[in-house]
Coordinates of N, CA and C in Angstrom, one line a residue:
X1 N 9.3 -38.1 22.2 CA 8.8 -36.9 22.9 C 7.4 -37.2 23.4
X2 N 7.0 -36.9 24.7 CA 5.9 -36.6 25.1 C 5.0 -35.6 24.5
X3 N 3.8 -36.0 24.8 CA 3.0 -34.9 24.5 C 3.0 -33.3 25.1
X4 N 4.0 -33.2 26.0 CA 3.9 -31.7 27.1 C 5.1 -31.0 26.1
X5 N 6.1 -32.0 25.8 CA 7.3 -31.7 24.8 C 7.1 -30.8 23.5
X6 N 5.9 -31.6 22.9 CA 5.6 -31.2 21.4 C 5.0 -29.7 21.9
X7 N 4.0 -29.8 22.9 CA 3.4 -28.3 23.1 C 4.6 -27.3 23.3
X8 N 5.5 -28.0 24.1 CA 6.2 -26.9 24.8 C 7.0 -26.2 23.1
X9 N 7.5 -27.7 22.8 CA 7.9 -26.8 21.2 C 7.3 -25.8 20.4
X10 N 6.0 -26.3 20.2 CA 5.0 -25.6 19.4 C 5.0 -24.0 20.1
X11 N 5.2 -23.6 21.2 CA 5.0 -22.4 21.7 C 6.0 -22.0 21.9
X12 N 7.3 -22.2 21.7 CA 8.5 -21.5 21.5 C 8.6 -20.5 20.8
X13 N 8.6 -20.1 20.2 CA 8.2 -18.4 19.6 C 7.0 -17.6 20.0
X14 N 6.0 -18.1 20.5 CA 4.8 -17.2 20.6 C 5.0 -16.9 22.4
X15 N 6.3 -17.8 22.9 CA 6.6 -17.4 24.1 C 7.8 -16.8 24.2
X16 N 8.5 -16.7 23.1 CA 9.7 -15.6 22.7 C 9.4 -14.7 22.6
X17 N 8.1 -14.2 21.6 CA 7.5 -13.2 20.4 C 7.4 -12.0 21.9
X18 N 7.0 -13.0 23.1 CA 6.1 -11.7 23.9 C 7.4 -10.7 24.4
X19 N 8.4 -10.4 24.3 CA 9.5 -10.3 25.4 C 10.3 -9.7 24.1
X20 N 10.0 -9.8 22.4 CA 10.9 -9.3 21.2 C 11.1 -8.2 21.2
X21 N 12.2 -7.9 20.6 CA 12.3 -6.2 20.8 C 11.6 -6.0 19.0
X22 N 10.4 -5.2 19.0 CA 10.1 -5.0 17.5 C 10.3 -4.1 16.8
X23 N 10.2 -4.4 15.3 CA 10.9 -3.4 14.1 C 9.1 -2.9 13.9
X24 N 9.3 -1.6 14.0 CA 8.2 -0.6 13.5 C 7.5 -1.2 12.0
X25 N 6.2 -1.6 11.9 CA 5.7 -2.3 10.8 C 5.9 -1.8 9.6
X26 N 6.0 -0.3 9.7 CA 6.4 0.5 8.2 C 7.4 -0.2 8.0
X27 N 9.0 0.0 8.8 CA 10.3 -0.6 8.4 C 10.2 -2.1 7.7
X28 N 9.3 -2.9 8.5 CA 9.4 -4.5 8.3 C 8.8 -4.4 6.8
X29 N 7.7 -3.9 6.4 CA 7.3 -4.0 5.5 C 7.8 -3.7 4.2
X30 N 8.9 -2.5 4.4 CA 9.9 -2.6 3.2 C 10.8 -3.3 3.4
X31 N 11.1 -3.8 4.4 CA 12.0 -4.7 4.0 C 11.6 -6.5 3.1
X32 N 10.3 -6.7 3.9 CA 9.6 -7.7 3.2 C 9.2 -7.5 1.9
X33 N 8.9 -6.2 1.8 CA 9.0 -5.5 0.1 C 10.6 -6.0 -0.8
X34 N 11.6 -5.3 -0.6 CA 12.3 -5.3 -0.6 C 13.3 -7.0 -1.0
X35 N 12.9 -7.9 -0.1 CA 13.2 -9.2 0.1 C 12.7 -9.8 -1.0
X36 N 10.9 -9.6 -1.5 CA 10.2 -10.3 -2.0 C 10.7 -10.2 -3.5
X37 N 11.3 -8.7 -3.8 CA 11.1 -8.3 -5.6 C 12.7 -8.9 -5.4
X38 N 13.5 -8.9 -4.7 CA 14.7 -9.0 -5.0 C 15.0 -11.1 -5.2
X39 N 13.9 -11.9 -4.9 CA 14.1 -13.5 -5.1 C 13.3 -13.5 -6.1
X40 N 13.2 -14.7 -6.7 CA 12.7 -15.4 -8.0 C 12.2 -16.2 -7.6
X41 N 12.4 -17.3 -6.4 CA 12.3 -18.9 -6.1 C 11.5 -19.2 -4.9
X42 N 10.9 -20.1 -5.1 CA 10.0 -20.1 -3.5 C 9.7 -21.6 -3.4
X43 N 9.0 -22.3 -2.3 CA 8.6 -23.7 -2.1 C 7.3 -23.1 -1.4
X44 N 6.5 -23.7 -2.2 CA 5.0 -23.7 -1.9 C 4.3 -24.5 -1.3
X45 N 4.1 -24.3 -0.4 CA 3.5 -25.8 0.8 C 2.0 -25.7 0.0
X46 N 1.5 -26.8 -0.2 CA -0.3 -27.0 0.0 C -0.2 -28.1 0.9
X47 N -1.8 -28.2 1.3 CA -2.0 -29.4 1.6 C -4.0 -29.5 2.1
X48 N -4.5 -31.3 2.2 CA -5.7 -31.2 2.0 C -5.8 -32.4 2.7
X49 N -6.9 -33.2 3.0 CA -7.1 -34.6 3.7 C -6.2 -35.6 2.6
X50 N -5.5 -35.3 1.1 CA -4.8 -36.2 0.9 C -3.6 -36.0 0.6
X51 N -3.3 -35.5 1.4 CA -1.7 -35.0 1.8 C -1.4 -33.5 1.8
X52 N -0.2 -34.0 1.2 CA 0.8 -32.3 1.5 C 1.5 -32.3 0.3
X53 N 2.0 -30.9 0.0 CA 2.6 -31.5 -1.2 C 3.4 -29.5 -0.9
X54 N 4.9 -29.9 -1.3 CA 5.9 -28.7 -1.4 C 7.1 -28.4 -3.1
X55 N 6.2 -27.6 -3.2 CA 6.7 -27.5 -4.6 C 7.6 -26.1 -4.7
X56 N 9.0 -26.5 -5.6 CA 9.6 -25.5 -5.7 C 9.4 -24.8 -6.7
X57 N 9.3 -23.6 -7.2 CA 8.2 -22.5 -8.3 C 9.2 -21.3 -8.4
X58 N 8.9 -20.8 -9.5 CA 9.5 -19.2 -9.9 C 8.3 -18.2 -9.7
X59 N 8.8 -17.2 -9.1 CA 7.1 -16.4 -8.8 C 8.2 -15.0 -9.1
X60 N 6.8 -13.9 -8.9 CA 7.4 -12.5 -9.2 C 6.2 -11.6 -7.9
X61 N 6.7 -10.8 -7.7 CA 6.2 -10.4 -6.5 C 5.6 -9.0 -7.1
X62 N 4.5 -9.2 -6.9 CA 3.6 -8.0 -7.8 C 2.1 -7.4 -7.1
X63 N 1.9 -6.2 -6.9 CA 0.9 -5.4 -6.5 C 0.3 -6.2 -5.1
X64 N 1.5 -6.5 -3.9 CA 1.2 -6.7 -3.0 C 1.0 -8.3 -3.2
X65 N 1.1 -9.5 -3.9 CA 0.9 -10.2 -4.0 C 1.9 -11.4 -4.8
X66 N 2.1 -12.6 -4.4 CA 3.0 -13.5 -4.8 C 2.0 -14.1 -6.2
X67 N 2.8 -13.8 -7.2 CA 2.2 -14.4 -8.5 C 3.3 -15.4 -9.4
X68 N 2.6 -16.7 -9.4 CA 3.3 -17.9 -9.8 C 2.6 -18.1 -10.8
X69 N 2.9 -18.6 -12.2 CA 2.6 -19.4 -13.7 C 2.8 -20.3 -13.8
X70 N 1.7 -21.8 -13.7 CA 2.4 -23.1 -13.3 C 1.6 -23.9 -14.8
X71 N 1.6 -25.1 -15.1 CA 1.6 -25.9 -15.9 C 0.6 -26.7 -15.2
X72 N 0.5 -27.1 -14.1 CA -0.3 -27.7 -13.2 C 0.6 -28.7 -12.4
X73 N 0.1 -29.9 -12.2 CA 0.6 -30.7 -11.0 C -0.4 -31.0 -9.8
X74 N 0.3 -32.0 -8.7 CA -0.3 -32.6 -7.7 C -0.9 -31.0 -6.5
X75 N -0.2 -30.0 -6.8 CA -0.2 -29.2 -5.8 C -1.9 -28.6 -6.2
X76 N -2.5 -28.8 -7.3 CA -3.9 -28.0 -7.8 C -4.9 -29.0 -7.2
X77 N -4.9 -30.4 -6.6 CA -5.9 -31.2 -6.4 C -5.8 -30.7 -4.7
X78 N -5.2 -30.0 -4.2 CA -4.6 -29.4 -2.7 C -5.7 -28.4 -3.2
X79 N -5.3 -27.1 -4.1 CA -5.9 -26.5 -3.8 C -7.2 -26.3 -4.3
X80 N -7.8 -27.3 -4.9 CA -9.3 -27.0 -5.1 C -9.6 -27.4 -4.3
X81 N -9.3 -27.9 -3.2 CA -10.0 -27.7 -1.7 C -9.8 -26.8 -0.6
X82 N -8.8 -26.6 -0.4 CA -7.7 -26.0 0.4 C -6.6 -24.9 -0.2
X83 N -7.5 -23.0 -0.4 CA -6.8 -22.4 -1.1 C -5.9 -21.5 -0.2
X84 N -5.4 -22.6 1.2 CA -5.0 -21.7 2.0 C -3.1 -22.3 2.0
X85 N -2.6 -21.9 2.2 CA -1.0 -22.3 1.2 C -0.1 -21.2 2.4
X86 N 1.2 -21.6 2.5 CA 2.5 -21.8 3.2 C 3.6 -21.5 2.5
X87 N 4.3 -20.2 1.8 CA 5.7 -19.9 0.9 C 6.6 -19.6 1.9
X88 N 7.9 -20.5 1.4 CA 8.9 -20.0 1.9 C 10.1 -19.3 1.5
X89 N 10.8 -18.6 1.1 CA 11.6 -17.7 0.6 C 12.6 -17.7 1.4
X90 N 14.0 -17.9 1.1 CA 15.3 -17.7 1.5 C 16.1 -17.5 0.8
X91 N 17.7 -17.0 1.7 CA 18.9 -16.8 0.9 C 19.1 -17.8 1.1
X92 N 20.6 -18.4 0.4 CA 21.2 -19.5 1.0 C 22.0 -19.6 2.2
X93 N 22.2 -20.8 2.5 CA 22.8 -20.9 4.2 C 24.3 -20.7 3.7
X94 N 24.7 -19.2 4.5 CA 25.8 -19.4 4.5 C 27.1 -18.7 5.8
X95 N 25.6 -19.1 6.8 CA 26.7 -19.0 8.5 C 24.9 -18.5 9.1
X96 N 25.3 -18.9 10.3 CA 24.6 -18.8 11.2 C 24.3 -17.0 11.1
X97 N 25.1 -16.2 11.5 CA 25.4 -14.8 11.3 C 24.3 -14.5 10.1
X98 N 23.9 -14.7 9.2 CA 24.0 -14.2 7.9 C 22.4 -14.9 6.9
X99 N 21.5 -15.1 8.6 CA 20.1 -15.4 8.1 C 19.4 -15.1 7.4
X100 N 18.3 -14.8 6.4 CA 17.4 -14.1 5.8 C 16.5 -15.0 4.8
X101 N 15.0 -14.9 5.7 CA 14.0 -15.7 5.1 C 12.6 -14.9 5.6
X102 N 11.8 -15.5 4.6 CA 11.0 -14.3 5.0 C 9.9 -16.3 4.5
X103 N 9.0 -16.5 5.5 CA 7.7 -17.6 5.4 C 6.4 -16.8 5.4
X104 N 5.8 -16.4 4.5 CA 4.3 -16.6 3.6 C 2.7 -17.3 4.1
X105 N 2.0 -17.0 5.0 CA 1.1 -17.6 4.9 C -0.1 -16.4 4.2
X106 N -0.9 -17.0 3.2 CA -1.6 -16.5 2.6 C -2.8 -17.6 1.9
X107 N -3.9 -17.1 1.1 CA -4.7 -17.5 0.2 C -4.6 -17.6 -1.0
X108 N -4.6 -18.4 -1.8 CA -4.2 -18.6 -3.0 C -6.2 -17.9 -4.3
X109 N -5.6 -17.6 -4.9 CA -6.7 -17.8 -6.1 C -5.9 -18.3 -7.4
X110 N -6.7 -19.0 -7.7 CA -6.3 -19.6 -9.2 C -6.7 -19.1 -10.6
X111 N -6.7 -19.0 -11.7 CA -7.3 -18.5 -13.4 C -6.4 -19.4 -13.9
X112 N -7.5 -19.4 -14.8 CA -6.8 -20.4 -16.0 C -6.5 -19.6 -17.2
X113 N -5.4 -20.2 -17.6 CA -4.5 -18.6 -18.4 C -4.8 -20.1 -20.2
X114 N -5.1 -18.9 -21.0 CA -5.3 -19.8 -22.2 C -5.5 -18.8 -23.5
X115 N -5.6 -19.0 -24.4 CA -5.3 -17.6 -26.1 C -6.8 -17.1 -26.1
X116 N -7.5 -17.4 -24.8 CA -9.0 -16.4 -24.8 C -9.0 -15.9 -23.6
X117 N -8.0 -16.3 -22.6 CA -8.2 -15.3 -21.1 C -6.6 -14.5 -21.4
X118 N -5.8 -14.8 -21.7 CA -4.7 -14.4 -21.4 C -4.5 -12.6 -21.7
X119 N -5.4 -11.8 -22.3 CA -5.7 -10.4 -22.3 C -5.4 -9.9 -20.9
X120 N -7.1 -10.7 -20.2 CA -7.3 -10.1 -19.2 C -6.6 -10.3 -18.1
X121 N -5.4 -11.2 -17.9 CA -4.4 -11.6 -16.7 C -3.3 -10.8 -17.7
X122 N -2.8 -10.0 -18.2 CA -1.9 -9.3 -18.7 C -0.7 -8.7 -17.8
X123 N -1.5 -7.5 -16.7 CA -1.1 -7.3 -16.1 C -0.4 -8.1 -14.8
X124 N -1.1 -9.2 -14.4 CA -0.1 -10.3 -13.6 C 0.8 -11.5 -14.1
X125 N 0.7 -11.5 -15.5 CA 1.7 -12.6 -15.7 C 3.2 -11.6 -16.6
X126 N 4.1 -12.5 -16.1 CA 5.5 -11.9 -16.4 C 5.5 -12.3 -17.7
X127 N 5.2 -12.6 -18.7 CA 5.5 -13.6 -19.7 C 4.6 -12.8 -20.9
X128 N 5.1 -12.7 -22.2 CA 4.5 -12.3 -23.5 C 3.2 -13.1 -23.3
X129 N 2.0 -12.3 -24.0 CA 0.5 -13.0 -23.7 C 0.7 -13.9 -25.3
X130 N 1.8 -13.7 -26.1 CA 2.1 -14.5 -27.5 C 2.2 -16.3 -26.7
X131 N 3.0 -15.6 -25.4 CA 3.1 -17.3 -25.4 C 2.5 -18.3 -24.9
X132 N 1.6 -17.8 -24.2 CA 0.4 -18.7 -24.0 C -0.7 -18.4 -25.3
X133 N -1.1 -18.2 -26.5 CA -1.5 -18.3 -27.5 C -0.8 -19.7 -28.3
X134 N 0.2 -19.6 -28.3 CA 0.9 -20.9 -29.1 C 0.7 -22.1 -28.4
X135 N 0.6 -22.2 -26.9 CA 0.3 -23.3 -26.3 C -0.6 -24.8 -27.0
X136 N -0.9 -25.6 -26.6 CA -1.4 -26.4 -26.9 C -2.4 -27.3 -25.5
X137 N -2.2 -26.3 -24.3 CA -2.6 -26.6 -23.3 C -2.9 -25.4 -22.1
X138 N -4.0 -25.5 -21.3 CA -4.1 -24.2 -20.8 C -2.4 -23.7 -19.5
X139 N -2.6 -23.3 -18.9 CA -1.5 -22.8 -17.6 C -2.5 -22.2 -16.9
X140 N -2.0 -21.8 -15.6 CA -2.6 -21.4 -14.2 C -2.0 -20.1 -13.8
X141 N -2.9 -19.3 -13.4 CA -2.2 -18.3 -12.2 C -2.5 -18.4 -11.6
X142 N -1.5 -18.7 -10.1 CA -1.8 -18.4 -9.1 C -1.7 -17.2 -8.1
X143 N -2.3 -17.0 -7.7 CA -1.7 -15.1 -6.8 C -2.2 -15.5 -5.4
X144 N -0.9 -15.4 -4.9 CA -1.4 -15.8 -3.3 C -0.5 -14.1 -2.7
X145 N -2.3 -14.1 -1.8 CA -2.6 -12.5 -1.3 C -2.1 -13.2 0.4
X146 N -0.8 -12.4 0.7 CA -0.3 -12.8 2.0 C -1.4 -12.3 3.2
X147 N -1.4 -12.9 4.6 CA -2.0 -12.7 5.3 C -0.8 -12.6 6.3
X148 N 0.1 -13.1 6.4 CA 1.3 -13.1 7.3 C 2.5 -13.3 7.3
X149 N 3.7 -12.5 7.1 CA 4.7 -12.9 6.9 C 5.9 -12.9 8.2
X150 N 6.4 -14.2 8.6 CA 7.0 -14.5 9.5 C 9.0 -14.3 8.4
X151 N 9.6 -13.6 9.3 CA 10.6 -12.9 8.5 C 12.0 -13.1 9.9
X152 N 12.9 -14.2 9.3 CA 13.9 -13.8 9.9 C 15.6 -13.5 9.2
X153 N 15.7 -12.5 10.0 CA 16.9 -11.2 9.6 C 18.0 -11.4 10.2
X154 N 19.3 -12.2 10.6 CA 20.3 -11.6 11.0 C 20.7 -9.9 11.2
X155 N 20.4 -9.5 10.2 CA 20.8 -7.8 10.3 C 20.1 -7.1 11.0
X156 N 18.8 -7.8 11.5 CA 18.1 -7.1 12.3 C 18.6 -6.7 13.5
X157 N 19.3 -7.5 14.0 CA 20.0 -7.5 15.0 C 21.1 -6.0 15.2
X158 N 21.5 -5.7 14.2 CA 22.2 -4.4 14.0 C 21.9 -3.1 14.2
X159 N 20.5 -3.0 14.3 CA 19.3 -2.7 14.2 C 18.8 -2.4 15.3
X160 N 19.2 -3.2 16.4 CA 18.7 -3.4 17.7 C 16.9 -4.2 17.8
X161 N 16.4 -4.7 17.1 CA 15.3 -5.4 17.0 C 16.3 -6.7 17.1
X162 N 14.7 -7.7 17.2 CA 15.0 -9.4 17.3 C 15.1 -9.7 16.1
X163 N 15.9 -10.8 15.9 CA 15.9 -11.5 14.5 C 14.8 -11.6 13.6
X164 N 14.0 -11.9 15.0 CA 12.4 -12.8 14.0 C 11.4 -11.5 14.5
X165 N 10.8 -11.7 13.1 CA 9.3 -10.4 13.4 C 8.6 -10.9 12.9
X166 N 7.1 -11.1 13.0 CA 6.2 -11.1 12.3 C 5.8 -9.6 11.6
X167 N 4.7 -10.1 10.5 CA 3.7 -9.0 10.2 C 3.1 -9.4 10.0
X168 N 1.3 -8.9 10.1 CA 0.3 -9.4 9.3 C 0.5 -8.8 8.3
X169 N -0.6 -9.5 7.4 CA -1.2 -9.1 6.2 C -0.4 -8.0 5.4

């Protein structure tokens, strides 16, 4: 591919988006409500001047915000530089007809969860505060506060809207 190619790609939706028939932001937003409490599973893009890294995670979708409990890994040396992160969320593929994904861009914050903080993160972690006491090592929260959710719907189409909608924040 040429370079006119790659552009022309890269603007394929933002030259679709203008011409979309849109879903009222109240609607979209329950449904991205809706989408978020109803999955468990996500792939969490980071990335920083030394690379990229996509990790698949259990999160729980809480007070407007994607909250993950990790152990650590290559994805924390991303974000102590770069607390700006990429989730992706889907059903499984099963027909063209029958799409539903909803992609995440937001800002991450981190805490370190451990048998002297674990009181005060109470309310965002899914998990008995007993069991980070027993540990032998700290754990992380992460809560990434969305700034944009790019959401496509098959059903939207039934709907009379376009497949794909954005929202901000």
């Amino acid at each position: 591919m040429n370079p006119e190619d790659f552009d022309r790609a890269a603007a394929f939706w933002a030259e679709k988006d203008k011409s979309a028939e849109k879903m009222p932001a109240d609607q979209l937003r329950q449904w991205v409500d809706s989408f978020l409490t109803r999955h468990n599973t996500l792939a969490l893009a980071t990335a920083s001047e030394g690379g990229v890294r996509c990790t698949p995670l259990e999160y729980t979708w809480k007070n407007n915000a994607i909250v993950i409990v990790s152990e650590g890994g290559e994805k924390f040396a991303h974000l102590k530089v770069n607390p700006q992160v990429s989730v992706a969320i889907f059903d499984p593929y099963t027909g063209f007809g029958a799409l539903n994904s909803v992609q995440v861009s937001g800002t991450a914050r981190i805490d370190r969860l451990d048998a002297s903080s674990i009181d005060g993160f109470a309310e965002w972690v899914p998990y008995p505060a007993e069991t980070f006491r027993k540990l032998d090592h700290p754990m992380y929260l992460i809560r990434i506060t969305p700034t944009r959710f790019d959401v496509l719907s098959s059903s939207f189409k039934d709907l009379d809207f376009d497949a794909r909608q954005r929202l901000e924040g």
